[in-house]
Short mmCIF file of C-alpha atoms in Angstrom, two decimals:
data_model
loop_
_atom_site.label_atom_id
_atom_site.label_comp_id
_atom_site.label_asym_id
_atom_site.label_seq_id
_atom_site.Cartn_x
_atom_site.Cartn_y
_atom_site.Cartn_z
CA MET Q 1 78.73 -88.85 155.46
CA LYS Q 2 75.71 -90.78 156.61
CA HIS Q 3 73.04 -90.06 159.21
CA LYS Q 4 69.70 -91.66 160.05
CA LEU Q 5 67.89 -88.34 159.53
CA ILE Q 6 69.08 -85.27 157.67
CA ILE Q 7 67.35 -81.91 157.91
CA VAL Q 8 67.96 -79.40 155.11
CA GLY Q 9 67.70 -75.91 156.55
CA ALA Q 10 68.68 -74.52 159.97
CA GLY Q 11 65.78 -72.13 160.31
CA ALA Q 12 63.19 -72.22 163.09
CA SER Q 13 61.40 -75.38 161.91
CA GLY Q 14 64.60 -77.25 161.10
CA ILE Q 15 66.20 -76.54 164.46
CA ILE Q 16 63.20 -77.63 166.52
CA ALA Q 17 62.93 -80.76 164.35
CA ALA Q 18 66.59 -81.60 165.01
CA ILE Q 19 66.39 -81.02 168.77
CA ASN Q 20 63.30 -83.21 169.00
CA ALA Q 21 64.88 -85.97 166.89
CA LYS Q 22 67.94 -86.05 169.14
CA ASN Q 23 65.69 -86.20 172.20
CA LEU Q 24 64.12 -89.30 170.61
CA GLY Q 25 67.54 -90.90 170.23
CA ILE Q 26 67.88 -90.45 166.47
CA ASP Q 27 71.18 -89.79 164.68
CA VAL Q 28 70.35 -86.43 163.10
CA ALA Q 29 72.28 -83.72 161.26
CA ILE Q 30 71.43 -80.33 159.75
CA LEU Q 31 72.69 -78.95 156.43
CA GLU Q 32 72.60 -75.15 156.20
CA SER Q 33 73.68 -72.95 153.28
CA ASN Q 34 74.38 -69.89 155.45
CA ASN Q 35 77.42 -69.36 157.65
CA ARG Q 36 75.22 -69.39 160.76
CA ILE Q 37 71.92 -70.82 161.92
CA ALA Q 38 68.52 -69.10 162.07
CA LYS Q 39 69.59 -66.01 160.16
CA LYS Q 40 66.00 -65.02 159.35
CA LEU Q 41 65.00 -65.17 163.03
CA LEU Q 42 67.11 -62.07 163.65
CA THR Q 43 64.75 -60.00 161.50
CA THR Q 44 61.45 -61.10 163.07
CA GLY Q 45 59.47 -58.83 165.35
CA ASN Q 46 61.68 -55.84 164.46
CA GLY Q 47 64.68 -57.63 165.92
CA ARG Q 48 62.81 -58.79 169.02
CA CYS Q 49 61.69 -62.19 167.65
CA ASN Q 50 57.92 -62.52 167.80
CA ILE Q 51 58.05 -66.22 168.76
CA THR Q 52 54.32 -66.88 168.76
CA ASN Q 53 50.94 -65.39 169.65
CA GLU Q 54 48.69 -66.26 172.57
CA ASN Q 55 45.66 -66.20 170.24
CA ILE Q 56 46.44 -68.98 167.75
CA THR Q 57 43.33 -69.71 165.66
CA LEU Q 58 42.94 -71.49 162.32
CA ASP Q 59 41.53 -68.41 160.57
CA ARG Q 60 44.98 -66.85 160.91
CA TYR Q 61 46.43 -69.35 158.41
CA HIS Q 62 46.11 -69.69 154.65
CA SER Q 63 46.70 -72.39 152.03
CA ASN Q 64 45.20 -73.45 148.72
CA ASN Q 65 44.45 -76.71 150.55
CA SER Q 66 42.12 -75.38 153.24
CA ASN Q 67 42.60 -76.72 156.78
CA PHE Q 68 45.73 -78.67 155.80
CA PHE Q 69 47.37 -77.01 158.81
CA GLN Q 70 44.65 -77.94 161.33
CA HIS Q 71 46.12 -81.22 162.61
CA THR Q 72 49.64 -79.81 162.93
CA LEU Q 73 48.59 -76.73 164.91
CA LYS Q 74 46.32 -78.81 167.13
CA ASN Q 75 48.88 -81.51 167.92
CA PHE Q 76 51.73 -79.14 168.70
CA ASN Q 77 49.90 -76.12 170.01
CA LEU Q 78 50.75 -72.92 171.86
CA ASN Q 79 51.11 -74.65 175.23
CA ASN Q 80 53.43 -77.26 173.73
CA THR Q 81 55.53 -74.45 172.25
CA LEU Q 82 55.78 -72.65 175.58
CA GLU Q 83 56.77 -75.91 177.29
CA PHE Q 84 59.46 -76.50 174.67
CA PHE Q 85 61.07 -73.10 175.17
CA ASN Q 86 60.74 -73.38 178.93
CA SER Q 87 62.65 -76.67 178.73
CA LEU Q 88 65.46 -74.77 176.99
CA GLY Q 89 65.48 -72.06 179.65
CA LEU Q 90 63.96 -69.32 177.48
CA HIS Q 91 61.37 -67.15 179.22
CA LEU Q 92 58.71 -65.28 177.25
CA THR Q 93 56.63 -62.16 177.73
CA THR Q 94 53.36 -61.07 176.09
CA LEU Q 95 53.04 -57.60 174.61
CA GLU Q 96 50.47 -55.90 172.34
CA ASN Q 97 47.86 -57.97 170.48
CA GLY Q 98 48.95 -61.21 172.15
CA LYS Q 99 52.42 -61.16 170.57
CA MET Q 100 54.94 -63.17 172.57
CA TYR Q 101 58.66 -62.39 172.72
CA PRO Q 102 61.73 -63.47 174.69
CA LEU Q 103 61.89 -61.61 178.00
CA SER Q 104 65.06 -59.90 176.79
CA LEU Q 105 63.21 -58.59 173.70
CA GLN Q 106 66.22 -59.66 171.64
CA ALA Q 107 66.01 -62.08 168.73
CA SER Q 108 69.66 -62.97 169.37
CA SER Q 109 68.60 -64.49 172.71
CA VAL Q 110 66.41 -67.03 170.91
CA ILE Q 111 69.16 -67.93 168.47
CA ASP Q 112 71.74 -68.25 171.25
CA ILE Q 113 69.45 -70.58 173.22
CA LEU Q 114 68.76 -72.74 170.15
CA ARG Q 115 72.46 -72.84 169.23
CA ALA Q 116 73.36 -73.84 172.79
CA SER Q 117 70.82 -76.66 172.68
CA LEU Q 118 72.22 -77.97 169.39
CA GLU Q 119 75.73 -77.91 170.86
CA GLU Q 120 74.70 -79.50 174.16
CA LYS Q 121 73.02 -82.34 172.29
CA GLU Q 122 76.01 -82.65 169.94
CA ILE Q 123 73.88 -82.32 166.81
CA PRO Q 124 76.13 -81.86 163.75
CA VAL Q 125 75.34 -78.66 161.83
CA TYR Q 126 77.09 -78.40 158.47
CA LEU Q 127 77.25 -74.66 157.73
CA ASN Q 128 78.05 -73.14 154.32
CA THR Q 129 76.67 -76.34 152.81
CA LYS Q 130 74.14 -75.89 150.01
CA VAL Q 131 72.25 -78.93 148.75
CA LYS Q 132 72.16 -78.92 144.96
CA ASP Q 133 70.47 -82.22 144.17
CA ILE Q 134 68.70 -85.16 145.81
CA HIS Q 135 68.47 -88.75 144.56
CA LYS Q 136 66.23 -91.39 146.12
CA SER Q 137 66.82 -95.14 146.02
CA LYS Q 138 64.70 -97.78 147.74
CA LYS Q 139 66.64 -97.61 150.99
CA GLU Q 140 68.10 -94.13 151.22
CA PHE Q 141 68.46 -90.58 149.99
CA LYS Q 142 71.67 -89.23 148.49
CA LEU Q 143 72.21 -85.49 148.84
CA TYR Q 144 74.76 -83.70 146.69
CA ALA Q 145 75.99 -80.44 148.16
CA SER Q 146 78.68 -77.81 147.71
CA THR Q 147 80.45 -75.67 150.27
CA SER Q 148 81.23 -71.96 150.13
CA GLU Q 149 84.70 -73.00 148.89
CA ASN Q 150 83.03 -74.99 146.06
CA ASP Q 151 84.01 -78.32 147.56
CA SER Q 152 81.62 -81.14 146.67
CA LEU Q 153 80.04 -83.17 149.46
CA GLU Q 154 77.78 -86.22 149.48
CA PHE Q 155 75.43 -87.15 152.31
CA LYS Q 156 73.25 -90.22 152.82
CA CYS Q 157 70.22 -90.70 155.04
CA GLU Q 158 67.20 -92.95 155.52
CA LYS Q 159 64.84 -90.10 156.41
CA LEU Q 160 64.88 -86.57 155.03
CA ILE Q 161 63.17 -83.35 156.13
CA LEU Q 162 63.13 -80.40 153.73
CA CYS Q 163 62.69 -77.05 155.47
CA CYS Q 164 64.67 -74.65 153.28
CA GLY Q 165 62.21 -71.77 153.63
CA GLY Q 166 60.40 -69.85 150.92
CA LYS Q 167 61.51 -66.85 148.82
CA SER Q 168 60.91 -63.98 151.25
CA ALA Q 169 63.93 -62.05 152.57
CA PRO Q 170 66.40 -63.84 150.25
CA LYS Q 171 69.38 -62.11 151.90
CA THR Q 172 68.78 -64.39 154.89
CA GLY Q 173 69.19 -67.46 152.68
CA SER Q 174 65.50 -67.95 151.96
CA ASP Q 175 66.06 -67.78 148.20
CA GLY Q 176 63.55 -70.31 146.85
CA SER Q 177 66.15 -73.01 146.21
CA GLY Q 178 64.11 -75.42 148.34
CA PHE Q 179 61.32 -75.25 145.77
CA ASN Q 180 63.77 -76.34 143.08
CA LEU Q 181 64.83 -79.33 145.18
CA ALA Q 182 61.19 -80.30 145.76
CA LYS Q 183 60.46 -80.04 142.02
CA LYS Q 184 63.49 -82.14 141.12
CA ILE Q 185 62.20 -85.03 143.21
CA GLY Q 186 58.69 -84.84 141.81
CA HIS Q 187 56.63 -82.33 143.81
CA SER Q 188 54.61 -79.51 142.26
CA ILE Q 189 54.80 -75.93 143.49
CA ILE Q 190 51.97 -73.44 144.05
CA GLU Q 191 53.34 -70.20 142.57
CA PRO Q 192 55.33 -68.46 145.35
CA LEU Q 193 54.30 -64.82 145.87
CA PRO Q 194 55.30 -62.15 148.42
CA ALA Q 195 53.08 -61.86 151.50
CA LEU Q 196 53.16 -59.68 154.62
CA VAL Q 197 54.65 -57.00 152.43
CA GLN Q 198 54.06 -53.34 151.56
CA LEU Q 199 51.93 -52.45 148.52
CA LYS Q 200 52.80 -50.27 145.54
CA LEU Q 201 50.14 -47.79 144.44
CA ASN Q 202 49.46 -46.04 141.15
CA TYR Q 203 49.24 -42.47 142.45
CA LYS Q 204 51.24 -39.47 141.23
CA LYS Q 205 51.42 -37.64 144.56
CA LEU Q 206 52.96 -40.39 146.69
CA LYS Q 207 56.20 -38.49 147.27
CA ALA Q 208 54.22 -35.60 148.72
CA LEU Q 209 52.33 -38.01 151.00
CA SER Q 210 55.41 -40.00 152.00
CA GLY Q 211 55.82 -40.20 155.77
CA VAL Q 212 52.17 -39.51 156.59
CA LYS Q 213 51.11 -41.90 159.37
CA PHE Q 214 47.68 -42.35 160.91
CA ASP Q 215 45.43 -44.82 162.71
CA GLY Q 216 42.88 -45.90 160.15
CA SER Q 217 41.53 -48.82 158.19
CA ALA Q 218 41.95 -50.26 154.71
CA LYS Q 219 39.69 -52.37 152.51
CA LEU Q 220 40.98 -54.51 149.65
CA TYR Q 221 38.81 -55.03 146.57
CA LEU Q 222 39.56 -57.45 143.74
CA ASP Q 223 37.54 -56.77 140.59
CA LYS Q 224 35.32 -54.49 142.72
CA GLN Q 225 34.53 -57.26 145.22
CA LEU Q 226 35.43 -56.62 148.87
CA VAL Q 227 37.91 -59.33 149.88
CA GLN Q 228 39.41 -58.22 153.19
CA GLU Q 229 39.70 -55.29 155.57
CA ASP Q 230 41.91 -54.45 158.53
CA SER Q 231 42.69 -51.51 160.79
CA GLY Q 232 45.63 -50.03 162.67
CA GLU Q 233 48.58 -47.79 161.95
CA ILE Q 234 48.95 -46.99 158.23
CA LEU Q 235 51.88 -45.25 156.55
CA PHE Q 236 52.16 -43.66 153.12
CA THR Q 237 55.54 -44.14 151.43
CA ASP Q 238 57.16 -42.84 148.25
CA TYR Q 239 56.21 -46.10 146.47
CA GLY Q 240 52.84 -46.80 148.05
CA ILE Q 241 51.52 -47.78 151.45
CA SER Q 242 52.63 -49.77 154.50
CA GLY Q 243 51.71 -50.58 158.10
CA PRO Q 244 50.32 -53.68 159.85
CA PRO Q 245 46.84 -53.52 158.21
CA ILE Q 246 48.44 -53.31 154.76
CA LEU Q 247 50.72 -56.27 155.48
CA GLN Q 248 47.68 -58.32 156.49
CA LEU Q 249 45.92 -57.47 153.20
CA SER Q 250 48.97 -58.06 151.03
CA ARG Q 251 48.58 -61.83 150.63
CA ASN Q 252 45.23 -61.47 148.89
CA ALA Q 253 46.44 -58.45 146.92
CA SER Q 254 49.51 -60.33 145.73
CA ARG Q 255 47.51 -63.40 144.70
CA GLY Q 256 44.79 -61.30 143.06
CA ILE Q 257 47.23 -59.29 140.95
CA TYR Q 258 49.00 -62.50 139.91
CA ASP Q 259 45.62 -63.89 138.81
CA GLY Q 260 45.03 -60.81 136.63
CA LYS Q 261 42.44 -59.13 138.84
CA LYS Q 262 42.22 -55.39 139.40
CA ALA Q 263 43.25 -54.61 142.98
CA THR Q 264 41.86 -51.51 144.67
CA LEU Q 265 42.50 -50.19 148.16
CA LYS Q 266 40.04 -47.93 149.99
CA VAL Q 267 41.56 -46.11 152.94
CA ASP Q 268 39.70 -44.57 155.89
CA MET Q 269 41.90 -41.96 157.60
CA MET Q 270 39.48 -41.56 160.53
CA SER Q 271 38.20 -45.06 161.18
CA THR Q 272 37.31 -44.33 164.82
CA ILE Q 273 34.67 -41.80 163.69
CA SER Q 274 31.61 -42.72 161.64
CA LYS Q 275 30.97 -40.77 158.45
CA GLU Q 276 27.89 -39.21 160.04
CA ASN Q 277 29.89 -38.03 163.06
CA LEU Q 278 32.65 -36.74 160.80
CA ILE Q 279 30.15 -34.69 158.80
CA GLU Q 280 28.66 -33.30 162.01
CA LEU Q 281 32.13 -32.47 163.39
CA LEU Q 282 33.26 -30.64 160.24
CA GLU Q 283 29.95 -28.82 159.70
CA ASN Q 284 30.06 -27.51 163.28
CA HIS Q 285 33.73 -26.62 162.88
CA TRP Q 286 33.09 -24.71 159.66
CA GLY Q 287 30.06 -23.05 161.24
CA VAL Q 288 32.25 -21.58 163.98
CA PHE Q 289 35.32 -20.87 161.85
CA GLY Q 290 33.68 -20.14 158.51
CA TYR Q 291 35.90 -17.10 158.01
CA ARG Q 292 39.06 -19.24 157.97
CA SER Q 293 40.57 -20.56 154.77
CA ILE Q 294 39.59 -24.11 153.87
CA HIS Q 295 43.24 -25.13 154.18
CA ASP Q 296 43.65 -23.70 157.68
CA SER Q 297 40.35 -25.18 158.86
CA PHE Q 298 41.92 -28.66 158.70
CA ILE Q 299 44.95 -27.82 160.85
CA GLY Q 300 44.83 -30.12 163.86
CA ILE Q 301 42.37 -32.43 162.11
CA LEU Q 302 44.49 -33.83 159.29
CA ASN Q 303 48.23 -34.24 158.79
CA LYS Q 304 49.61 -31.04 157.20
CA LYS Q 305 50.98 -33.00 154.24
CA VAL Q 306 47.55 -34.44 153.49
CA ILE Q 307 45.57 -31.18 153.52
CA PRO Q 308 46.58 -29.63 150.15
CA ILE Q 309 46.48 -32.99 148.36
CA LEU Q 310 43.07 -33.93 149.72
CA LEU Q 311 41.61 -30.52 148.84
CA LYS Q 312 42.90 -30.68 145.28
CA GLU Q 313 41.53 -34.22 144.92
CA SER Q 314 38.19 -32.81 146.10
CA GLY Q 315 38.17 -30.38 143.17
CA ILE Q 316 39.05 -27.32 145.24
CA ASP Q 317 41.54 -25.16 143.34
CA ASN Q 318 41.50 -22.20 145.72
CA MET Q 319 42.43 -23.59 149.14
CA HIS Q 320 42.51 -20.10 150.63
CA LYS Q 321 38.85 -19.24 150.10
CA PRO Q 322 36.80 -19.10 153.33
CA CYS Q 323 35.01 -22.20 154.53
CA TRP Q 324 31.58 -20.60 154.18
CA ASN Q 325 32.10 -20.62 150.40
CA LEU Q 326 32.36 -24.41 150.26
CA THR Q 327 29.73 -26.00 148.01
CA TRP Q 328 27.89 -29.18 148.94
CA GLN Q 329 29.65 -30.93 146.09
CA GLU Q 330 33.05 -29.94 147.51
CA LYS Q 331 32.05 -30.94 151.04
CA ASN Q 332 30.83 -34.36 149.94
CA ALA Q 333 34.07 -34.91 148.02
CA ILE Q 334 36.05 -34.08 151.19
CA PHE Q 335 33.95 -36.42 153.34
CA LYS Q 336 34.37 -39.25 150.84
CA LEU Q 337 38.15 -38.88 150.58
CA ILE Q 338 38.68 -38.83 154.34
CA LYS Q 339 36.56 -41.94 154.84
CA ASP Q 340 36.96 -43.75 151.51
CA TRP Q 341 40.08 -42.68 149.62
CA GLU Q 342 40.53 -45.05 146.69
CA PHE Q 343 43.89 -46.16 145.26
CA GLU Q 344 44.89 -48.64 142.56
CA VAL Q 345 47.29 -51.35 143.79
CA ILE Q 346 49.74 -52.24 141.03
CA ASP Q 347 52.19 -54.55 142.82
CA THR Q 348 53.75 -55.59 146.11
CA ASN Q 349 57.12 -54.38 147.31
CA GLY Q 350 58.65 -57.73 146.37
CA PHE Q 351 60.29 -60.70 148.05
CA ASN Q 352 63.19 -58.59 149.33
CA ASN Q 353 60.79 -56.80 151.67
CA ALA Q 354 58.29 -59.61 152.32
CA GLN Q 355 58.12 -61.36 155.69
CA VAL Q 356 56.71 -64.60 154.32
CA THR Q 357 55.93 -66.50 151.12
CA SER Q 358 52.42 -67.27 149.92
CA GLY Q 359 52.53 -70.53 147.97
CA GLY Q 360 55.11 -73.30 148.00
CA VAL Q 361 55.13 -77.09 147.88
CA ASN Q 362 51.61 -78.24 147.01
CA THR Q 363 50.10 -79.51 150.26
CA GLU Q 364 47.74 -81.80 148.34
CA GLU Q 365 50.88 -83.94 147.91
CA ILE Q 366 51.69 -83.99 151.65
CA ASP Q 367 49.97 -86.03 154.37
CA SER Q 368 48.38 -83.46 156.68
CA THR Q 369 48.71 -85.78 159.69
CA THR Q 370 52.38 -86.72 159.36
CA LEU Q 371 53.75 -84.06 156.96
CA GLU Q 372 55.24 -86.93 154.96
CA SER Q 373 55.28 -86.74 151.18
CA LYS Q 374 52.53 -88.75 149.52
CA LEU Q 375 54.84 -89.20 146.54
CA ILE Q 376 58.14 -90.18 148.16
CA PRO Q 377 58.26 -92.34 151.32
CA ASN Q 378 60.43 -91.05 154.20
CA LEU Q 379 60.50 -87.49 152.83
CA TYR Q 380 58.98 -84.85 155.12
CA PHE Q 381 58.38 -81.11 154.95
CA CYS Q 382 58.11 -78.38 157.56
CA GLY Q 383 58.04 -74.59 157.72
CA GLU Q 384 57.66 -72.00 154.99
CA ILE Q 385 58.61 -74.33 152.12
CA MET Q 386 55.02 -75.62 152.16
CA ASP Q 387 52.01 -73.74 150.80
CA VAL Q 388 51.01 -72.43 154.23
CA ASP Q 389 51.37 -68.87 155.47
CA GLY Q 390 50.06 -67.04 158.50
CA ASP Q 391 49.09 -63.51 159.45
CA CYS Q 392 51.49 -60.99 160.95
CA GLY Q 393 51.99 -61.33 164.70
CA GLY Q 394 53.91 -64.53 165.47
CA PHE Q 395 51.65 -66.88 163.52
CA ASN Q 396 54.27 -67.91 160.97
CA LEU Q 397 56.81 -68.80 163.63
CA GLN Q 398 54.15 -70.87 165.40
CA TRP Q 399 53.69 -72.76 162.13
CA ALA Q 400 57.45 -73.31 162.03
CA TRP Q 401 57.57 -74.71 165.58
CA SER Q 402 54.45 -76.86 165.09
CA SER Q 403 55.32 -78.27 161.68
CA GLY Q 404 58.95 -78.88 162.69
CA MET Q 405 57.88 -80.92 165.68
CA ILE Q 406 55.19 -82.91 163.83
CA ALA Q 407 57.49 -83.72 160.90
CA SER Q 408 60.26 -84.74 163.28
CA ASN Q 409 58.02 -86.93 165.43
CA ASN Q 410 56.77 -88.85 162.42
CA ALA Q 411 60.15 -89.11 160.71
CA CYS Q 412 61.61 -90.58 163.90
CA ASN Q 413 58.76 -92.88 164.86
CA ASN Q 414 57.72 -94.35 161.50
#
């Protein structure tokens, strides 16, 4: 089977690339290893599909090749994305922190609209078709694929876009096989690591803390150097720690641990109160209720699960002694733990739980203006397969829409 342009991967970036190519009058087809399109989209935004964010800025994106993503995000920006979905009949709404969703708040709505557009434009989508190898001659690419029934297929095309995803959430088909294809045809890969993922901690009392949730902040240190901090809802789990601030820190934690650095997390359980105000609050509280046990004095201030653990960590063996018997050493230990509780980060929670991949096809080998390979003419990349990842909040899907459109435009027009 032969087409002018073949797109490998029916994720967000591949679908927008195909729709755009058809609009430009190009004979285009999509090859997809799953039995349906856009499987990973169903999981985004807790099933609501966080399509984009109204506050798209470059500092929300990361790559070993800094600012590689600048041209792409500028030339297919937020307004262009909104116009595209409006042209498909999909209406969006903005919720917390600028996150934008379909008005229905259902990821399935986005997939249904995209599927309908592919069908209306009569774009062939070969499902259950996994590309195993790619050969390039002077005039065309040959793609060797197999179906779910182990039938062998061969495709030919003049232009090729690889957008097979990364390694995050492999159950959705994002299993890293795209990196193998890119390597086979000559591209190098920046080590793929989990990002936007929970962190595992080296702490013996995690099971006792599991389920404790609070609004606070977290600071990530690598080899004792402060690298990043974020705030919001944080959750202790039986393996470590989670919540939006932790996900935002996880990229740097993942990369730092891979590089052999010691990763440390410092957690502030009362980030809305300064340490000075916390000391004043507790001193006044103990002054009034000095007769109460130390344990009971924290009821209504800290989560009940936290109280006995925090007091033991502060060196207080007898939690039932009255507050007026607290020493300055014990008080200072309490203040420090509430505002600056330190944990060793030993790992991430892995690709199975990651929202995105840090690393991928080396963007030094890709033209930042066209997204065409510098090594192989007429080969283009878009989406998560490249060494570009964004923060949590719709930024990675914006990269998918933007890079899909830019790669498609250049593949069709060159």
